[in-house]
Coordinates of C-alpha atoms and ligand atoms in Angstrom, one line a residue:
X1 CA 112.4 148.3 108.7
X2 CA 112.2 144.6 109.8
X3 CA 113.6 143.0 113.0
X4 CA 117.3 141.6 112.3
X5 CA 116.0 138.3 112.4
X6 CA 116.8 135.1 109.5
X7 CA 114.2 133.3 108.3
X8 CA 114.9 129.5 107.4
X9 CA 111.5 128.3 107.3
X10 CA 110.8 125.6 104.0
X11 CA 107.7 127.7 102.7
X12 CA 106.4 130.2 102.5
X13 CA 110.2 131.3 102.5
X14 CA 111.9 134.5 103.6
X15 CA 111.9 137.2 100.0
X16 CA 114.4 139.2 99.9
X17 CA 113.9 142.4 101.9
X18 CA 114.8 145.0 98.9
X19 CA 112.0 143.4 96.9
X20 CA 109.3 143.8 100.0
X21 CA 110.6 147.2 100.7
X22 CA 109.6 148.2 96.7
X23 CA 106.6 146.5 96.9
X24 CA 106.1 148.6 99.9
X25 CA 107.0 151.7 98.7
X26 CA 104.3 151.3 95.4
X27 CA 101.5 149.6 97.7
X28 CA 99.4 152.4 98.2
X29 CA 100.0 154.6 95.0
X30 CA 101.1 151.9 92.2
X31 CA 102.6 153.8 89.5
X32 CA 100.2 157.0 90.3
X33 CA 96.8 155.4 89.9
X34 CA 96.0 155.9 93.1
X35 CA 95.0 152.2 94.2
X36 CA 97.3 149.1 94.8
X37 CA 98.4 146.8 92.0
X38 CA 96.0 144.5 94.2
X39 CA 93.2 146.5 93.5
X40 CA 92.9 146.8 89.6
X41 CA 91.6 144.5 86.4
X42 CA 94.2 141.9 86.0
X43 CA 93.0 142.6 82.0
X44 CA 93.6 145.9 82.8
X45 CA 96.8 147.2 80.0
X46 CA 98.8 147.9 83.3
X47 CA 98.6 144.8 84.7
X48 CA 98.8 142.8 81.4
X49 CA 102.3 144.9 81.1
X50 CA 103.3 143.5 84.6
X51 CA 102.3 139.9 83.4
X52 CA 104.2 140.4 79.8
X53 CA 107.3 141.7 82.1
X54 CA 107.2 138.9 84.2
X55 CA 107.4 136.4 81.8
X56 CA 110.2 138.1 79.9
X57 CA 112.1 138.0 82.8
X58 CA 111.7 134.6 83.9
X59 CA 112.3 133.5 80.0
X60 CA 115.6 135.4 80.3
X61 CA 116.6 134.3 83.8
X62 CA 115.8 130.7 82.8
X63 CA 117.2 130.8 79.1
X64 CA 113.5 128.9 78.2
X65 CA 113.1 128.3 74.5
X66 CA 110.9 129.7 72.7
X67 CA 109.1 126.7 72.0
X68 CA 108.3 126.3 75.7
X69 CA 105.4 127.9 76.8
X70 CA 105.4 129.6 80.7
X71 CA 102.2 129.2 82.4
X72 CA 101.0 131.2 86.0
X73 CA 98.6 128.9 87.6
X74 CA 97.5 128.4 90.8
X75 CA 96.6 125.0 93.6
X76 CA 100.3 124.7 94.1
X77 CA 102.9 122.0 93.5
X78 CA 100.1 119.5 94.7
X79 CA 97.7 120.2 91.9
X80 CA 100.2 119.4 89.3
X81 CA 100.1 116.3 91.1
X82 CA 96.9 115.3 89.3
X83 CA 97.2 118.1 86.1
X84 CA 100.3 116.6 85.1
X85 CA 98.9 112.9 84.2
X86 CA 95.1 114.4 83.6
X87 CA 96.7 116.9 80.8
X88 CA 99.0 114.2 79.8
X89 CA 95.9 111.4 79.8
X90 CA 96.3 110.5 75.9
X91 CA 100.4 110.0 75.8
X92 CA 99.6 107.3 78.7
X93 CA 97.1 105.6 76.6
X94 CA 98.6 102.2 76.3
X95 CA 101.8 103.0 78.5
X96 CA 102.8 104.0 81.5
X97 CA 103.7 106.7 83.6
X98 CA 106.9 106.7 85.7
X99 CA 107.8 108.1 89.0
X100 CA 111.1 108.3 90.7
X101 CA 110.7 108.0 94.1
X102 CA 113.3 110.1 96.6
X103 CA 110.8 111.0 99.3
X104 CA 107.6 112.1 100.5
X105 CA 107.0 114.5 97.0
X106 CA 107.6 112.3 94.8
X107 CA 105.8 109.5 96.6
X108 CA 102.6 112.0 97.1
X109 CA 103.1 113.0 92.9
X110 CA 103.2 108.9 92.1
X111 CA 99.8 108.5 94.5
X112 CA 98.3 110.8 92.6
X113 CA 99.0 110.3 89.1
X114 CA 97.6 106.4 89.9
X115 CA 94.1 108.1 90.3
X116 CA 94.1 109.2 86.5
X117 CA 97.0 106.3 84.3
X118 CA 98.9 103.7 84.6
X119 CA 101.4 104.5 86.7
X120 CA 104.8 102.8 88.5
X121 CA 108.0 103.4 90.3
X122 CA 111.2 103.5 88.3
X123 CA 113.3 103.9 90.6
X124 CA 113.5 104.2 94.4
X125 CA 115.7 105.0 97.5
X126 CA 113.3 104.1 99.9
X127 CA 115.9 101.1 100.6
X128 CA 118.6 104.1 101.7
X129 CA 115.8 105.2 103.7
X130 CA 115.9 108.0 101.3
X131 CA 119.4 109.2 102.4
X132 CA 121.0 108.8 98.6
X133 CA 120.0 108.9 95.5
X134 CA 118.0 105.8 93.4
X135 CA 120.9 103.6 92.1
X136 CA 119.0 101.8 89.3
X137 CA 116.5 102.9 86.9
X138 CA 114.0 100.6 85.3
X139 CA 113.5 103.0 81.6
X140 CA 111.5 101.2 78.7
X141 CA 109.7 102.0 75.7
X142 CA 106.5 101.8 77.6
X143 CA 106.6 105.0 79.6
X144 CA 104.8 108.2 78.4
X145 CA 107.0 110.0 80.6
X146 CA 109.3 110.2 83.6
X147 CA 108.0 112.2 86.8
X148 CA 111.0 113.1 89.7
X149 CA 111.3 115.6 92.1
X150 CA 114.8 117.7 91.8
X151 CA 114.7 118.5 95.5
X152 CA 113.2 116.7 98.4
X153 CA 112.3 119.5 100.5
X154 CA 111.5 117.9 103.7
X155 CA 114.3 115.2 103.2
X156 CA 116.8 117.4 102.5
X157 CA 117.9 115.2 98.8
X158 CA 119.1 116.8 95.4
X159 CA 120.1 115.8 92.5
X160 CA 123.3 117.2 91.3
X161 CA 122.8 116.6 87.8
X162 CA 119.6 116.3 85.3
X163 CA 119.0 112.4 85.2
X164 CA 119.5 110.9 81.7
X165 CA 116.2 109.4 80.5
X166 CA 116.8 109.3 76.8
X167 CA 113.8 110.4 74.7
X168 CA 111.1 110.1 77.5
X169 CA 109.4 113.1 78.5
X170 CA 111.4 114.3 81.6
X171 CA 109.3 116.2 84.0
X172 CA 110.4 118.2 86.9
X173 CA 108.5 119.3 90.7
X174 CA 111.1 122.0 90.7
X175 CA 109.3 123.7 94.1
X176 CA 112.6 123.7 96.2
X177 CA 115.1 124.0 93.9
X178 CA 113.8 125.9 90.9
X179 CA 116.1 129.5 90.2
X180 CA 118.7 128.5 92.7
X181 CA 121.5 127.8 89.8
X182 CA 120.9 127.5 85.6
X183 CA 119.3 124.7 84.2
X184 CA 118.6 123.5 80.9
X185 CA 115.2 123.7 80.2
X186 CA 115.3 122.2 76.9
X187 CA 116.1 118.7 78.9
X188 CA 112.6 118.5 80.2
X189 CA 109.3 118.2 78.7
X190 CA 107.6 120.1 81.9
X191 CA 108.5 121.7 84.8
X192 CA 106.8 123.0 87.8
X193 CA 106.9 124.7 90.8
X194 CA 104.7 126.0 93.8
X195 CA 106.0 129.7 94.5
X196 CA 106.5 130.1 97.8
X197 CA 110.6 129.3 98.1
X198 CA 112.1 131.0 95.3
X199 CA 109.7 132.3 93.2
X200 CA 107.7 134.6 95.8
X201 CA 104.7 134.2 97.6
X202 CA 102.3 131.1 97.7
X203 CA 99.2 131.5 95.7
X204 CA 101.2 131.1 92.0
X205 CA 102.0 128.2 90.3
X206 CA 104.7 128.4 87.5
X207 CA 104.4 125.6 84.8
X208 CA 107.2 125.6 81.7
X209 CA 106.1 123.1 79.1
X210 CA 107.2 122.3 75.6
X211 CA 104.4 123.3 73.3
X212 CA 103.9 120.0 71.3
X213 CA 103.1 118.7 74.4
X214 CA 100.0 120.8 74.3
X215 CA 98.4 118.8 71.6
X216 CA 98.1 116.3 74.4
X217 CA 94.3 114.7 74.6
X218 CA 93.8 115.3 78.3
X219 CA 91.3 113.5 80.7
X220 CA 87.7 114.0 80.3
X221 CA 87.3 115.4 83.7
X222 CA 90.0 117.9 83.9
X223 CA 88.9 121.3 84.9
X224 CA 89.5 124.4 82.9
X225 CA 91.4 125.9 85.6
X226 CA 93.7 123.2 85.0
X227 CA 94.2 122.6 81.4
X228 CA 97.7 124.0 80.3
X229 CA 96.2 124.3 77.0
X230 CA 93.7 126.4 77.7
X231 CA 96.1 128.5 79.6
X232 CA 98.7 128.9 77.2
X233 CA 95.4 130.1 74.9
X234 CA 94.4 132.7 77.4
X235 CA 98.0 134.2 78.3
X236 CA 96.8 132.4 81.8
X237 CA 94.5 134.7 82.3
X238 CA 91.8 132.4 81.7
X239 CA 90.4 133.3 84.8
X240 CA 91.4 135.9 87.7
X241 CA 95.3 135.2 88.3
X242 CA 97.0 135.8 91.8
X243 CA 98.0 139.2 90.7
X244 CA 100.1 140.2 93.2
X245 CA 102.0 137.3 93.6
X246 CA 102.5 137.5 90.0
X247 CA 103.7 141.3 90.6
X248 CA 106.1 139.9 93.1
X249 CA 107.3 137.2 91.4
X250 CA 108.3 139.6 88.7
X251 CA 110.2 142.3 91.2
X252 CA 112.2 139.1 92.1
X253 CA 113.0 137.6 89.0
X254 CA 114.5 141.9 88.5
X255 CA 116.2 141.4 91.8
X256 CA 117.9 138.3 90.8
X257 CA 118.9 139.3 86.7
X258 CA 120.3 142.5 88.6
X259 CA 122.5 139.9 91.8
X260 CA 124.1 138.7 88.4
X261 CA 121.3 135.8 87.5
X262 CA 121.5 132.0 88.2
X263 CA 124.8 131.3 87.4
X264 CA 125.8 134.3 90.4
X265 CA 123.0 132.7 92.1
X266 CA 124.4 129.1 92.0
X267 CA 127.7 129.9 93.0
X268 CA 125.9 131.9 96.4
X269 CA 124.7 129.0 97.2
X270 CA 126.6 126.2 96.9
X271 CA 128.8 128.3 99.0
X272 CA 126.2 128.7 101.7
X273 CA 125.2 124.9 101.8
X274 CA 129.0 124.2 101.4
X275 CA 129.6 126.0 104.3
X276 CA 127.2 124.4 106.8
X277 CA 127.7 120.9 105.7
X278 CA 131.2 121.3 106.6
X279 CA 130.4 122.7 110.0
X280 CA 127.7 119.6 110.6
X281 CA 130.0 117.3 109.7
X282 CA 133.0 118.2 112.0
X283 CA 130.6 118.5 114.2
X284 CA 130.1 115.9 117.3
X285 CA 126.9 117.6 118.1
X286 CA 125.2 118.0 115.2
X287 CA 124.5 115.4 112.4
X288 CA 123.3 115.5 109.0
X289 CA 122.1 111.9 107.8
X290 CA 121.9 112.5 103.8
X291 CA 124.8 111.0 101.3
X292 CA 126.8 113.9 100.2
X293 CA 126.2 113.1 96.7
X294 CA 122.6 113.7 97.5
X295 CA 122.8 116.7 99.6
X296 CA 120.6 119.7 99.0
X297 CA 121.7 123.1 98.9
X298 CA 118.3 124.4 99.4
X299 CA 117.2 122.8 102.6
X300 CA 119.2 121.4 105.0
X301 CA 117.7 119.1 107.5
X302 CA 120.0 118.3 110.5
X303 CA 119.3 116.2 114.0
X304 CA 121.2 117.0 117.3
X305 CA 122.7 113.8 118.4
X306 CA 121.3 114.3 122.0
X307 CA 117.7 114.8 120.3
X308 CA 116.2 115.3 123.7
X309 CA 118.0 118.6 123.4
X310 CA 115.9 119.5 120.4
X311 CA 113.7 122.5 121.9
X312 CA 115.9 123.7 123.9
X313 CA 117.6 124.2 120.9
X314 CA 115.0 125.7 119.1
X315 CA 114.2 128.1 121.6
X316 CA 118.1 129.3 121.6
X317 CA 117.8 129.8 118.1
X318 CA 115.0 131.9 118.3
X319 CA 115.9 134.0 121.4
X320 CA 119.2 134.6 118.9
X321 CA 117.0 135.8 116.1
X322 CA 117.2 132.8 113.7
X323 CA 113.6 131.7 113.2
X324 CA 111.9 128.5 112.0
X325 CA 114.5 126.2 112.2
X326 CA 111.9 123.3 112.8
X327 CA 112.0 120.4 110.9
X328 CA 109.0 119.0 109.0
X329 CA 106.7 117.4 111.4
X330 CA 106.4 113.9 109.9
X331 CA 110.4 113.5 110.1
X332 CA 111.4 116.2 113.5
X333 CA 114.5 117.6 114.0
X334 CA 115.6 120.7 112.3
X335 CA 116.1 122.4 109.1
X336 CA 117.3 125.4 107.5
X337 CA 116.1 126.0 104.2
X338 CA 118.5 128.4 102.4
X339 CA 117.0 129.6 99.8
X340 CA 117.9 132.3 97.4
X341 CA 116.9 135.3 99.6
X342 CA 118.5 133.9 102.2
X343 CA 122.3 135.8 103.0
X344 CA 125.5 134.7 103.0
X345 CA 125.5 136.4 106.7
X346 CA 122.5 134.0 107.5
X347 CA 124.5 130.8 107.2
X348 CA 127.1 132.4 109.5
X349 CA 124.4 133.4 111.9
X350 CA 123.5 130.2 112.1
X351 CA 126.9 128.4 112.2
X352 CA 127.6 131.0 115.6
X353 CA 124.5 129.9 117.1
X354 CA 125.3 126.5 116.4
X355 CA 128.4 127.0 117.9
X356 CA 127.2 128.8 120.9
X357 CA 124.2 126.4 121.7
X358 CA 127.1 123.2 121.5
X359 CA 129.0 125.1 123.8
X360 CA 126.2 125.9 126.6
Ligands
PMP1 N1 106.6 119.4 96.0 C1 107.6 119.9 96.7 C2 109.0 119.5 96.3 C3 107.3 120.7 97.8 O1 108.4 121.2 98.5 C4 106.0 121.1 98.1 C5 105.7 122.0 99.2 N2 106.6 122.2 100.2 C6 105.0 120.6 97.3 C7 105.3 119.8 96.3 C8 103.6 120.9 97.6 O2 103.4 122.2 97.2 P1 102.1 123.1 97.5 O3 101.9 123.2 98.9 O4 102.4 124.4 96.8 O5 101.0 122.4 96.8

C-alpha cells in the first residue's frame, strides 16, 4: 500500500499505482524463473517477448504505421537534442533546419541543433513572453525540417492542434504531452519523448520515425548509441537497453489500451485540466498567466497573486497530502503536472486545498 498522497511533480511523474503494484507482485519471481525481470539477458527469448509486446502495444495505442519504425533509446529528451540534426546531417546539407520556439525546450533543442547544421527560428513567442502561441511562421523551401515542442513543460504551453507545415519534415519533443489523447503519427516525420511523464520511468527514450528517413547520411561523429539506423537494425538492442523501464513502459501502455486507450485518455484529461483552469480563473487568489488557446492539459503552472505567500502554500499542500506542487526553479511559483496516472480525484484534491489554503 502507498500513503494517500497525489503526486504532481513534472518528471519523473507519479505511474499509476495498479501498474507498480504488478510490477511488485512479479519482482522477485518474474514469471517463475526465479530472478527479477531486472536480472536476466535482455537477448534472453523472455525478455525479447517483453520487448516485441511492448512495441505492439505502443503501435496499437498510437495507431503508428507500419512504415514508422519505434525505437527504445536512452540520454533522454536532451540527447535527441543533438541525434535529431546529427542523424538528420545530410537532409540539412545545403538547407536549413527550423525550430519553433515556445519556451525553454525548444529553445535548448534549437541551441543544440546549431552545434551540428544550419539552423534558425521559424517562429517565436518569446515576444508574448511565451504566454501564447507563435503567430507567424517563416516556412520555405530551404528547410530540411521543422523541429517544435508539443508541450512546454515548465511553461505550462500546448498546442491544440498539429501545426501545418506542408511537405517539411515535422518533428515532435513529445516528453510532456505524448499518450495523453490520439495523434496522428503519419503527420510527423519523427517523434520523441523522454519517459518519465507518460511513458514510465526515466532511463528510456522512445523515438517513432518514418523509415525513409533512415536512409538519412548522418554526421561523421555520431555515436552508435545514437544512430536510429543502427537501432532500427538491431531491434534497439544494439546495446544493453533499460530493461525494466522497458518492462514498465509496456505494463502501462496494457493499463492504458485496457482504461479505453487515448481517445478515453484524452477526454480524462481535458476534463481534469478543464476543471482547474476554471477554478484558477474565478479565482482572485490564484492566477494562471498562459493564453487559453495555449493552455496545457499536462502541466499546469499557476502563481499566487500574494507570491510572498508561496511556501506557506507549499507547505499546506504537503501537510494535506498533495506533493510537489513546486514550480520549475528557473520560472517559481507552482505547478501541477497532470499527467495520465494522475486521478480525476487528484484534481479535486487539489481544487479543496486550493480552496482551503485561500480561505486560511
Ligand atoms: N523536452 C521536454 C519537453 C521536457 O519536458 C524535458 C524534461 N522535462 C526534456 C526535453 C528533457 O528531457 P530529459 O531530462 O529526459 O533529457
Amino acid at each position: 500500500m502507498r500513503s494517500q498522497t497525489y503526486n504532481f511533480c513534472s518528471g519523473p511523474a507519479t505511474l499509476p499505482t495498479a501498474v507498480l503494484s504488478k510490477a511488485q507482485a512479479e519482482l522477485l519471481d518474474w514469471q517463475k524463473m526465479g530472478v527479477s525481470i531486472m536480472e536476466i539477458s535482455h537477448r534472453s527469448p523472455e525478455f525479447t517477448a517483453v520487448a516485441k509486446k511492448a512495441e505492439q502495444s505502443l503501435r496499437q495505442l498510437m495507431s503508428i504505421p507500419d512504415d514508422y519504425a519505434v525505437l527504445f533509446m536512452q540520454g533522454g529528451a536532451t540527447q535527441q537534442f543533438s541525434g535529431v540534426p546529427m542523424n538528420f546531417f545530410g537532409l540539412c546539407e545545403g538547407k536549413q533546419a527550423g525550430y519553433v520556439d515556445t519556451g525553454i525546450w525548444s529553445r535548448k533543442a534549437l541551441d543544440e541543433a546549431g552545434r551540428y547544421v544550419d539552423a534558425r527560428l521559424v517562429a517565436s513567442s518569446k515576444d508574448s513572453n511565451y504566454t501564447r502561441l507563435p503567430e507567424s511562421w517563416a516556412l520555405d523551401e530551404k528547410l530540411a525540417y521543422v523541429h517544435y515542442t508539443p508541450n512546454e513543460t515548465i511553461g505550462g504551453v500546448e498546442f491544440p492542434h498539429i501545426p501545418d507545415v506542408g511537405d517539411i519534415p515535422l518533428i515532435a519533443d513529445m516528453s510532456s504531452t505524448i499518450l495523453s489523447r490520439p495523434i496522428d503519427v503519419s503527420k510527423f516525420a519523427l517523434i520523441y519523448a523522454g519517459a518519465q511523464k507518460n511513458i514510465g520511468p526515466a532511463g528510456l527514450t522512445l523515438v517513432i520515425v518514418r523509415r525513409d528517413l533512415l536512409d538519412a547520411t548522418p554526421h561523421s561523429a555520431l555515436p552508435p548509441t545514437m544512430n536510429y539506423r543502427l537501432f532500427d537494425e538491431n531491434d534497439s538492442m544494439l546495446n544493453t537497453p533499460p530493461t525494466f523501464g522497458w518492462y514498465l513502459a509496456w505494463l502501462i501502455f496494457d493499463w492504458l489500451i485496457e482504461a479505453g486507450g487515448l481517445t478515453a485518455m484524452g477526454e480524462v484529461n481535458s476534463r481534469k485540466s478543464a476543471r482547474l483552469y476554471n477554478y484558477l480563473d474565478a479565482s482572485d487568489v490564484y492566477h494562471n498567466p498562459i493564453h487559453p488557446e495555449a493552455r496545457s492539459w499536462m502541466n499546469v503552472p499557476f502563481v499566487l497573486k500574494d507570491e510572498s505567500r508561496n511556501a506557506a502554500f507549499l507547505k499546506f499542500a504537503e501537510e494535506h497530502g498533495l506533493l510537489n506542487l513546486k514550480g520549475h526553479r528557473s520560472v517559481g511559483g507552482m505547478r501541477a503536472s497532470l499527467y495520465n496516472a494522475m486521478p480525476e480525484a487528484g484534481v479535486d484534491a487539489l481544487i479543496d486545498v486550493l480552496t482551503k489554503f485561500a480561505e486560511s
